[in-house]
Coordinates of C-alpha atoms in Angstrom, one line a residue:
Chain A
X10 CA -13.7 -13.2 -8.6
X11 CA -11.7 -13.7 -11.6
X12 CA -7.9 -14.1 -11.5
X13 CA -7.2 -10.6 -13.3
X14 CA -9.3 -8.5 -10.3
X15 CA -7.3 -10.5 -8.3
X16 CA -4.0 -9.4 -9.1
X17 CA -5.2 -5.7 -9.7
X18 CA -6.5 -6.0 -5.6
X19 CA -3.2 -7.5 -4.8
X20 CA -1.8 -4.9 -7.0
X21 CA -3.3 -1.6 -5.1
X22 CA -2.0 -3.3 -1.9
X23 CA 1.6 -3.3 -3.3
X24 CA 0.8 0.5 -3.9
X25 CA 0.2 1.1 -0.5
X26 CA 3.3 -0.5 1.0
X27 CA 5.5 1.8 2.9
X28 CA 2.9 4.0 4.0
X29 CA 0.8 4.3 6.8
X30 CA -3.1 3.6 6.9
X31 CA -5.2 6.0 9.4
X32 CA -8.2 5.3 11.2
X33 CA -11.0 8.4 10.5
X34 CA -13.9 9.0 12.1
X35 CA -14.9 12.6 9.9
X36 CA -14.1 14.3 6.7
X37 CA -12.2 16.8 8.9
X38 CA -9.9 13.8 10.4
X39 CA -9.8 12.0 6.8
X40 CA -8.6 15.7 5.5
X41 CA -6.0 16.2 8.3
X42 CA -4.4 12.2 7.6
X43 CA -4.5 12.9 4.2
X44 CA -2.4 16.2 4.5
X45 CA -0.1 14.4 6.7
X46 CA 1.0 11.9 4.4
X47 CA -1.5 8.9 4.9
X48 CA -1.5 6.8 1.8
X49 CA -4.9 5.7 2.9
X50 CA -7.7 5.9 4.9
X51 CA -10.1 3.5 7.1
X52 CA -13.6 5.1 7.9
X53 CA -15.4 4.2 10.7
X54 CA -17.8 5.7 13.2
X55 CA -16.0 5.3 16.4
X56 CA -11.7 4.5 16.9
X57 CA -11.2 1.0 18.1
X58 CA -10.3 2.2 21.9
X59 CA -14.0 4.2 21.8
X60 CA -15.4 1.0 20.4
X61 CA -13.7 -1.0 23.5
X62 CA -14.6 1.5 26.0
X63 CA -18.3 2.0 24.5
X64 CA -18.4 -1.8 24.4
X65 CA -22.2 -3.6 23.6
X66 CA -22.4 -4.3 19.6
X67 CA -20.1 -2.6 17.3
X68 CA -21.2 -2.8 13.7
X69 CA -20.1 -1.5 10.0
X70 CA -20.3 2.3 9.8
X71 CA -23.2 4.7 8.4
X72 CA -22.5 4.2 4.6
X73 CA -23.2 8.5 4.3
X74 CA -20.6 9.1 6.6
X75 CA -18.1 7.1 4.6
X76 CA -19.5 8.7 1.2
X77 CA -18.7 11.8 2.7
X78 CA -14.6 10.6 3.9
X79 CA -14.9 9.4 0.3
X80 CA -15.4 13.0 -1.3
X81 CA -13.3 14.9 1.1
X82 CA -10.0 12.9 0.4
X83 CA -8.5 11.4 -3.0
X84 CA -6.4 8.8 -1.3
X85 CA -8.0 5.0 -1.1
X86 CA -10.8 5.0 1.4
X87 CA -11.2 1.6 3.1
X88 CA -14.0 0.4 5.7
X89 CA -14.7 -2.5 8.2
X90 CA -17.4 -5.0 8.2
X91 CA -18.0 -7.9 10.8
X92 CA -16.0 -11.2 10.1
X93 CA -18.6 -12.9 8.1
X94 CA -21.3 -10.8 7.6
X95 CA -21.2 -10.7 3.5
X96 CA -24.4 -8.0 3.6
X97 CA -22.2 -5.7 5.0
X98 CA -19.6 -6.0 2.5
X99 CA -22.1 -6.4 -0.4
X100 CA -22.9 -2.6 1.0
X101 CA -19.6 -1.2 1.1
X102 CA -18.6 -2.7 -2.4
X103 CA -22.1 -1.1 -3.8
X104 CA -20.7 2.0 -2.6
X105 CA -17.2 1.5 -4.1
X106 CA -15.3 1.3 -1.3
X107 CA -11.4 0.8 -2.3
X108 CA -10.9 -2.1 0.1
X109 CA -12.6 -4.0 2.8
X110 CA -11.5 -4.9 6.2
X111 CA -13.1 -7.7 7.6
X112 CA -12.1 -6.8 11.1
X113 CA -12.2 -8.3 14.5
X114 CA -12.7 -4.8 15.8
X115 CA -16.1 -4.9 15.5
X116 CA -18.6 -7.4 16.7
X117 CA -18.4 -10.9 14.7
X118 CA -21.4 -11.7 12.8
X119 CA -20.3 -15.4 12.1
X120 CA -18.6 -17.5 14.4
X121 CA -18.0 -20.0 12.2
X122 CA -17.6 -18.8 8.6
X123 CA -15.3 -15.8 7.5
X124 CA -16.7 -14.0 4.0
X125 CA -16.0 -16.4 0.7
X126 CA -14.2 -13.0 -0.5
X127 CA -13.6 -14.8 -4.1
X128 CA -17.4 -13.9 -4.7
X129 CA -16.3 -10.2 -4.7
X130 CA -15.0 -7.5 -7.0
X131 CA -13.4 -5.1 -4.7
X132 CA -10.5 -6.2 -2.6
X133 CA -10.3 -7.3 1.1
X134 CA -7.7 -7.1 3.9
X135 CA -8.0 -9.5 6.8
X136 CA -6.0 -9.8 10.0
X137 CA -4.0 -12.6 11.2
X138 CA -1.8 -13.9 14.5
X139 CA 0.1 -16.4 12.4
X140 CA 0.8 -18.0 9.0
X141 CA -2.2 -20.3 9.7
X142 CA -4.7 -17.9 9.6
X143 CA -2.9 -15.4 7.5
X144 CA -3.1 -18.3 4.5
X145 CA -6.7 -19.4 5.5
X146 CA -8.0 -15.8 4.6
X147 CA -6.3 -15.4 1.7
X148 CA -7.6 -18.6 0.4
X149 CA -11.4 -17.2 1.3
X150 CA -9.8 -14.4 -1.3
X151 CA -8.1 -11.7 1.0
X152 CA -5.6 -9.7 -1.3
X153 CA -4.0 -8.1 1.5
X154 CA -3.2 -9.3 5.2
X155 CA -2.5 -7.2 8.5
X156 CA -1.3 -8.3 11.9
X157 CA -4.7 -8.3 14.2
X158 CA -2.4 -6.9 17.0
X159 CA -5.0 -5.6 19.9
X160 CA -6.8 -2.7 18.5
X161 CA -7.3 0.0 20.4
X162 CA -5.2 -0.4 23.6
X163 CA -2.0 1.8 22.4
X164 CA 0.0 -1.0 23.5
X165 CA 2.2 -2.6 20.8
X166 CA 3.2 -6.0 22.1
X167 CA 0.5 -8.4 20.2
X168 CA 1.6 -6.5 17.0
X169 CA 5.1 -7.8 17.7
X170 CA 4.1 -11.2 19.2
X171 CA 2.1 -12.1 15.5
X172 CA 4.8 -10.3 13.3
X173 CA 7.4 -11.9 14.5
X174 CA 5.4 -15.2 14.9
X175 CA 4.1 -15.5 10.9
X176 CA 7.4 -14.6 9.9
X177 CA 9.3 -17.7 12.2
X178 CA 6.9 -19.6 10.6
X179 CA 7.5 -18.4 7.1
X180 CA 11.0 -18.9 7.8
X181 CA 11.1 -22.4 9.2
X182 CA 8.9 -23.3 6.3
X183 CA 11.5 -22.2 3.9
X184 CA 13.1 -25.2 5.4
X185 CA 11.2 -27.6 4.7
X186 CA 11.3 -30.7 1.9
X187 CA 8.7 -30.5 -0.7
X188 CA 6.8 -33.5 0.8
X189 CA 7.3 -32.4 4.5
X190 CA 5.0 -29.3 3.1
X191 CA 2.0 -31.9 2.9
X192 CA 2.3 -32.7 6.9
X193 CA 3.1 -29.0 7.5
X194 CA -0.2 -27.9 5.1
X195 CA -2.4 -30.2 7.5
X196 CA -0.8 -28.6 10.9
X197 CA -1.3 -25.2 9.5
X198 CA -4.8 -26.5 8.5
X199 CA -4.0 -24.3 5.0
X200 CA -4.4 -25.6 1.5
X201 CA -1.4 -27.3 0.3
X202 CA -0.8 -24.8 -2.9
X203 CA -0.2 -21.5 -0.7
X204 CA 2.2 -23.4 1.8
X205 CA 4.1 -24.2 -1.1
X206 CA 4.3 -20.3 -2.3
X207 CA 5.9 -19.5 0.9
X208 CA 8.1 -22.6 0.6
X209 CA 9.6 -21.4 -2.3
X210 CA 9.2 -17.2 -2.1
X211 CA 10.2 -16.9 1.4
X212 CA 6.9 -14.6 1.6
X213 CA 3.0 -14.2 1.7
X214 CA 1.5 -14.3 -1.5
X215 CA 0.2 -11.0 -0.5
X216 CA 1.2 -7.3 1.5
X217 CA 1.1 -7.8 4.9
X218 CA 1.2 -4.7 6.9
X219 CA 0.9 -4.4 10.5
X220 CA -1.7 -3.1 13.1
X221 CA -2.9 -2.7 16.2
X222 CA -1.7 -0.7 19.1
X223 CA 1.1 1.6 17.0
X224 CA 1.1 4.9 18.8
X225 CA 4.6 6.6 18.3
X226 CA 6.9 6.5 15.2
X227 CA 9.4 4.5 17.3
X228 CA 6.5 1.6 17.0
X229 CA 6.1 1.9 14.0
X230 CA 9.8 1.8 12.6
X231 CA 10.0 -0.9 14.9
X232 CA 7.2 -3.1 12.9
X233 CA 8.8 -2.1 9.6
X234 CA 12.1 -3.4 10.9
X235 CA 10.3 -6.4 12.2
X236 CA 9.6 -7.0 8.8
X237 CA 6.0 -5.2 8.0
X238 CA 5.3 -3.8 4.7
X239 CA 3.4 -0.9 5.9
X240 CA 1.4 0.0 9.4
X241 CA -2.2 0.5 9.9
X242 CA -2.4 3.1 12.6
X243 CA -5.8 3.6 14.7
X244 CA -6.1 5.4 17.7
X245 CA -3.2 6.2 18.1
X246 CA -3.0 9.0 16.3
X247 CA -6.8 10.5 16.9
X248 CA -6.2 9.3 20.7
X249 CA -3.4 11.9 21.1
X250 CA -2.4 15.7 21.5
X251 CA -1.5 16.7 18.3
X252 CA -2.9 14.4 15.7
X253 CA -1.4 16.2 12.9
X254 CA 2.1 16.8 14.1
X255 CA 1.9 12.8 15.2
X256 CA 0.4 11.5 11.8
X257 CA 3.3 13.1 10.1
X258 CA 6.2 11.9 12.3
X259 CA 4.8 7.7 11.8
X260 CA 4.7 8.5 8.0
X261 CA 8.4 10.0 8.0
X262 CA 9.9 6.9 10.2
X263 CA 7.7 4.4 7.9
X264 CA 10.0 5.5 5.2
X265 CA 13.2 6.2 7.0
X266 CA 12.8 3.1 9.6
X267 CA 16.1 2.5 10.1
X268 CA 17.5 6.1 10.6
X269 CA 17.6 6.4 14.6
X270 CA 18.7 9.6 14.0
X271 CA 15.9 10.8 12.0
X272 CA 13.3 9.4 13.9
X273 CA 14.8 10.6 17.3
X274 CA 14.2 14.2 15.7
X275 CA 10.3 12.9 14.7
X276 CA 9.7 11.8 18.1
X277 CA 10.2 15.2 19.9
X278 CA 7.6 17.4 21.2
X279 CA 4.7 15.3 19.8
X280 CA 2.6 16.5 22.6
X281 CA 0.8 13.7 24.7
X282 CA 0.9 9.9 23.3
X283 CA -2.6 8.2 23.6
X284 CA -2.7 6.6 27.1
X285 CA -3.1 3.4 26.4
X286 CA -4.5 0.1 28.4
X287 CA -2.4 -2.8 29.0
X288 CA -3.2 -6.3 27.9
X289 CA -4.2 -7.6 31.3
X290 CA -6.3 -4.6 32.3
X291 CA -9.0 -5.4 29.2
X292 CA -11.8 -8.1 29.4
X293 CA -12.4 -8.1 25.7
X294 CA -9.6 -9.7 23.6
X295 CA -10.6 -8.5 19.9
X296 CA -7.9 -11.2 18.6
X297 CA -9.1 -14.0 19.3
X298 CA -12.3 -13.2 17.0
X299 CA -12.3 -14.8 13.6
X300 CA -9.1 -18.0 13.4
Chain B
X17 CA 25.4 1.6 -14.6
X18 CA 23.3 2.9 -11.3
X19 CA 19.8 3.3 -11.4
X20 CA 18.0 5.4 -8.2
X21 CA 14.6 4.1 -7.4
X22 CA 13.1 6.4 -5.3
X23 CA 11.9 4.8 -2.5
X24 CA 10.0 6.8 0.2
X25 CA 6.5 5.0 -0.8
X26 CA 4.9 2.4 -2.7
X27 CA 5.8 -0.2 -5.3
X28 CA 9.5 0.6 -5.6
X29 CA 11.1 -3.0 -4.7
X30 CA 9.2 -4.2 -8.0
X31 CA 10.9 -1.8 -10.1
X32 CA 14.1 -2.8 -8.4
X33 CA 14.1 -6.4 -8.9
X34 CA 13.4 -5.6 -12.5
X35 CA 16.6 -3.5 -12.8
X36 CA 18.7 -5.9 -10.9
X37 CA 17.5 -8.7 -13.1
X38 CA 18.9 -7.1 -15.9
X39 CA 22.4 -6.9 -14.6
X40 CA 22.4 -2.9 -13.2
X41 CA 23.0 -1.7 -9.9
X42 CA 19.9 -0.2 -8.4
X43 CA 20.1 2.0 -5.2
X44 CA 16.9 2.6 -3.3
X45 CA 16.4 6.7 -2.3
X46 CA 15.2 7.4 0.9
X47 CA 17.2 10.9 1.5
X48 CA 18.9 13.7 -0.5
X49 CA 22.6 11.9 0.1
X50 CA 20.9 8.9 -2.0
X51 CA 20.8 10.8 -5.1
X52 CA 24.7 11.4 -5.7
X53 CA 26.4 9.6 -8.7
X54 CA 23.0 7.8 -10.0
X55 CA 23.2 7.5 -13.8
X56 CA 18.5 7.4 -14.1
X57 CA 16.3 7.7 -11.7
X58 CA 12.5 5.7 -11.2
X59 CA 9.8 7.5 -9.8
X60 CA 7.5 4.7 -8.7
X61 CA 3.7 3.6 -8.2
X62 CA 2.1 4.6 -5.0
X63 CA 0.3 7.3 -3.5
X64 CA 1.3 10.8 -5.5
X65 CA 0.0 12.8 -2.3
X66 CA 2.2 11.3 -0.1
X67 CA 5.5 10.5 -2.2
X68 CA 5.3 14.5 -3.4
X69 CA 5.1 15.8 0.7
X70 CA 7.9 13.2 1.7
X71 CA 10.0 14.1 -1.4
X72 CA 9.6 18.2 0.3
X73 CA 10.3 16.9 3.8
X74 CA 12.8 15.1 3.2
X75 CA 14.3 17.9 1.4
X76 CA 15.2 16.2 -1.8
X77 CA 12.2 18.1 -4.0
X78 CA 14.5 20.4 -5.3
X79 CA 17.5 18.5 -6.1
X80 CA 15.5 15.7 -8.3
X81 CA 13.6 18.5 -10.2
X82 CA 17.1 20.3 -10.9
X83 CA 18.6 17.0 -11.9
X84 CA 15.9 15.9 -13.8
X85 CA 16.0 19.1 -15.7
X86 CA 19.8 18.8 -16.2
X87 CA 18.7 15.7 -18.4
X88 CA 18.8 13.0 -15.6
X89 CA 17.1 10.2 -17.1
X90 CA 13.6 9.3 -15.5
X91 CA 11.0 6.4 -15.5
X92 CA 7.7 7.4 -14.0
X93 CA 5.1 5.0 -13.5
X94 CA 1.5 6.0 -12.5
X95 CA 1.9 8.0 -9.1
X96 CA 5.2 9.1 -10.6
X97 CA 4.0 10.4 -13.7
X98 CA 1.8 12.4 -11.5
X99 CA 5.0 14.0 -9.7
X100 CA 6.3 14.4 -13.2
X101 CA 3.3 16.3 -14.2
X102 CA 3.6 20.1 -14.9
X103 CA -0.5 20.3 -14.0
X104 CA -2.8 18.6 -12.3
X105 CA -6.4 19.3 -13.8
X106 CA -8.6 19.2 -10.5
X107 CA -6.3 22.0 -10.0
X108 CA -4.4 20.6 -6.8
X109 CA -0.9 21.8 -6.4
X110 CA 1.7 20.0 -9.0
X111 CA 5.2 18.5 -7.5
X112 CA 8.0 18.6 -10.1
X113 CA 6.9 19.8 -12.7
X114 CA 8.9 18.9 -15.5
X115 CA 7.0 17.3 -18.1
X116 CA 4.5 19.3 -20.0
X117 CA 1.6 17.6 -19.7
X118 CA -1.7 17.7 -17.6
X119 CA -2.8 14.6 -15.9
X120 CA -5.8 13.6 -14.3
X121 CA -5.7 11.7 -11.1
X122 CA -8.2 8.5 -10.4
X123 CA -9.3 9.4 -14.2
X124 CA -11.2 5.9 -13.8
X125 CA -12.4 6.0 -10.2
X126 CA -11.8 3.5 -7.9
X127 CA -10.6 0.7 -7.3
X128 CA -13.2 -1.2 -8.9
X129 CA -12.4 0.8 -12.0
X130 CA -9.1 -0.8 -12.1
X131 CA -8.2 -2.7 -15.4
X132 CA -5.6 -4.2 -17.6
X133 CA -5.4 -3.9 -21.2
X134 CA -2.5 -4.7 -23.9
X135 CA -1.3 -2.4 -26.7
X136 CA 1.3 -0.8 -27.9
X137 CA 4.2 1.5 -26.1
X138 CA 6.0 3.2 -28.3
X139 CA 8.1 0.7 -30.6
X140 CA 7.2 -2.3 -27.8
X141 CA 4.1 -4.1 -29.5
X142 CA 1.5 -5.5 -27.6
X143 CA 3.0 -4.6 -23.4
X144 CA 0.9 -5.6 -20.5
X145 CA -0.9 -3.1 -19.4
X146 CA -2.1 -3.0 -15.7
X147 CA -3.9 0.5 -14.6
X148 CA -4.6 0.9 -10.6
X149 CA -6.4 3.7 -9.7
X150 CA -4.6 5.1 -12.6
X151 CA -4.6 8.9 -14.4
X152 CA -4.4 9.4 -17.5
X153 CA -2.7 12.4 -19.8
X154 CA -5.5 15.0 -21.0
X155 CA -3.3 17.2 -22.2
X156 CA 0.4 17.5 -23.6
X157 CA 2.6 20.2 -25.3
X158 CA 3.5 19.9 -29.1
X159 CA 7.3 18.3 -28.4
X160 CA 5.8 15.7 -26.2
X161 CA 5.7 12.3 -28.2
X162 CA 2.5 9.9 -27.3
X163 CA 4.0 6.5 -26.8
X164 CA 0.5 5.1 -25.8
X165 CA -3.1 4.9 -25.5
X166 CA -5.7 3.4 -24.4
X167 CA -9.6 3.7 -25.8
X168 CA -8.0 7.0 -27.1
X169 CA -7.3 8.7 -24.1
X170 CA -3.0 9.2 -23.0
X171 CA -1.5 6.8 -21.0
X172 CA 2.2 7.2 -22.3
X173 CA 4.6 10.5 -23.2
X174 CA 8.3 10.5 -23.8
X175 CA 9.6 14.4 -23.7
X176 CA 13.5 14.5 -24.2
X177 CA 15.0 12.7 -21.0
X178 CA 11.6 12.1 -18.9
X179 CA 9.2 8.5 -19.8
X180 CA 5.8 8.8 -18.0
X181 CA 3.3 6.3 -17.6
X182 CA 0.0 5.8 -16.4
X183 CA 0.6 1.9 -15.8
X184 CA 2.5 -0.2 -13.7
X185 CA 5.4 -2.3 -16.1
X186 CA 6.7 -3.2 -13.0
X187 CA 3.9 -5.5 -12.2
X188 CA 4.5 -7.6 -15.0
X189 CA 7.2 -10.3 -15.9
X190 CA 7.3 -8.1 -19.4
X191 CA 10.9 -6.2 -18.8
X192 CA 10.8 -4.5 -22.2
X193 CA 10.2 -0.9 -21.3
X194 CA 12.7 -1.0 -18.1
X195 CA 15.3 -2.6 -21.1
X196 CA 14.5 0.3 -23.0
X197 CA 15.0 2.7 -20.2
X198 CA 18.1 1.4 -19.7
X199 CA 19.0 1.6 -23.0
X200 CA 18.6 5.1 -23.5
X201 CA 20.8 6.0 -20.7
X202 CA 24.0 3.7 -22.1

C-alpha cells in the first residue's frame, strides 16, 4: 500500500470518530442502524452472540448479503474476515468494502500470521488488548484499532480492561527516555519507530475505538470517558428489546459522553437490554485469538 | 475571537488544533448552549446523516441555521458541505440548506475511490486536497463563486459568509484556508 492510500485510510477512520459502528445482518437492520445515527455498519451473517451460541467454524459472510447491505445504506460498510485469511480479505476488497475488520470474532484461519495488510488498498481495523498488539497490527498495515473486549457477551469488563491497559501503557511510554525505548520495543515486541511515535505524541498513530460487550448508553459513555474515540456495538443492539431506540440513545450518549443528565434521560425506557453472559460462564475466549 | 467547531461526530479535533495553533479560541459545539457568543463556526467532516440527525435531536438545528442566515461566517468541509447544501441530488432530505448548491454524496464512490489532489482554492495556490468518500457540487446558483475544481467538478465554493469544501484542509499541515477563514471574520 502506498503512503498516500494509507493516509486516506487513516483519514476515513478519523471521519468515523465520535460515532457508533453497528453490527447488522440484513439490509433492514442496516437501514435501522443508519436511521438511528450509526456512522458505519458492520455487515455480518450472524452477530457475535449468535456465533458464540452456534459454535462451529465462523467465516466471512456471503458477498451477496454484504452487497445487499451496501445498496441499502449510504454510510460506510465494513465486513469481517478471519485472522490471517488474506483471500477472504481479497474478496472483500473486490466488492469494494469500505473497511475490513480482521476479526477474532470469526474462527482464525492462521494461528501464527495476521494478514499483511500493507499489500491491500482497502483499509483494515484490528482488535487489540494492549499496546503491543495494537502496534504490531499497525506495523502490519492496520489503519484503525479497536479494543477486542469479549464479543457477544454484553459484558463490558474486557473492553474496559483493554482500553485501560493500552492507555496506561501509552502513558508509561511517554515517560521513558529515548534510550529506554529500545528495550521497551523489545519487551512489547513492536517496531521502534512506532513506539517512538507513541512516546512523542502520547497516542496511537491511528484512531482507537472501543468494542466488545457494549450494551447500554452508559457503557458507551464509559468507554468514551476512558479514552475511546468511538464505539462499535455488536450484539448489544439487535439482541435488545427495542433496537432502534437503543441504537439512537447510544449514538447520542457517545456525542455527549460527559453529560450525565442527558445520559440519564437517554437510558429511560429502552426496553430490555441483551441478557448477556459473564466471562466465567463462557468456554470460548475470543480475545485470546491473534496476538 | 472565538470559533465554534461542531463536535457532534467526526473529525472536529483536527480543526480545533489548527484554529488554536493560529492563536484563536476554539469551542466544541455539542449542545445549544455552546452556540452563544461564537464569531464563526466550522462544520467538520464525518458522516452527514449522523451529524444532521444529531443537530436536530440536540435541538441545535434552527439556531445554527438562523445564525448562518444572519451572517455568521461558516467553514464547512466534506460532510459539513452536505449539511449546508440546499439540495442533495439523490433526492434525500437536505439539512441546513443555507448554501444554494446541489451536492452529490459519495460522488467518487466508496473508500477505494478516495484520493489526494493539488489545486488552487480561490487565491490560494497549490493547496493539498484530501478527498475521503467525498461529495462534489453538481449545480450552483449564479451568485455562488467557485473556489476550486478537480477534473472540472466543483469541489469548493463561497457564497456570502459561507465557504463549502468537498475536501479536508484539516487533514493537512497547510493552514492557509483556516487563516483565510479567520481573516474573513476579523
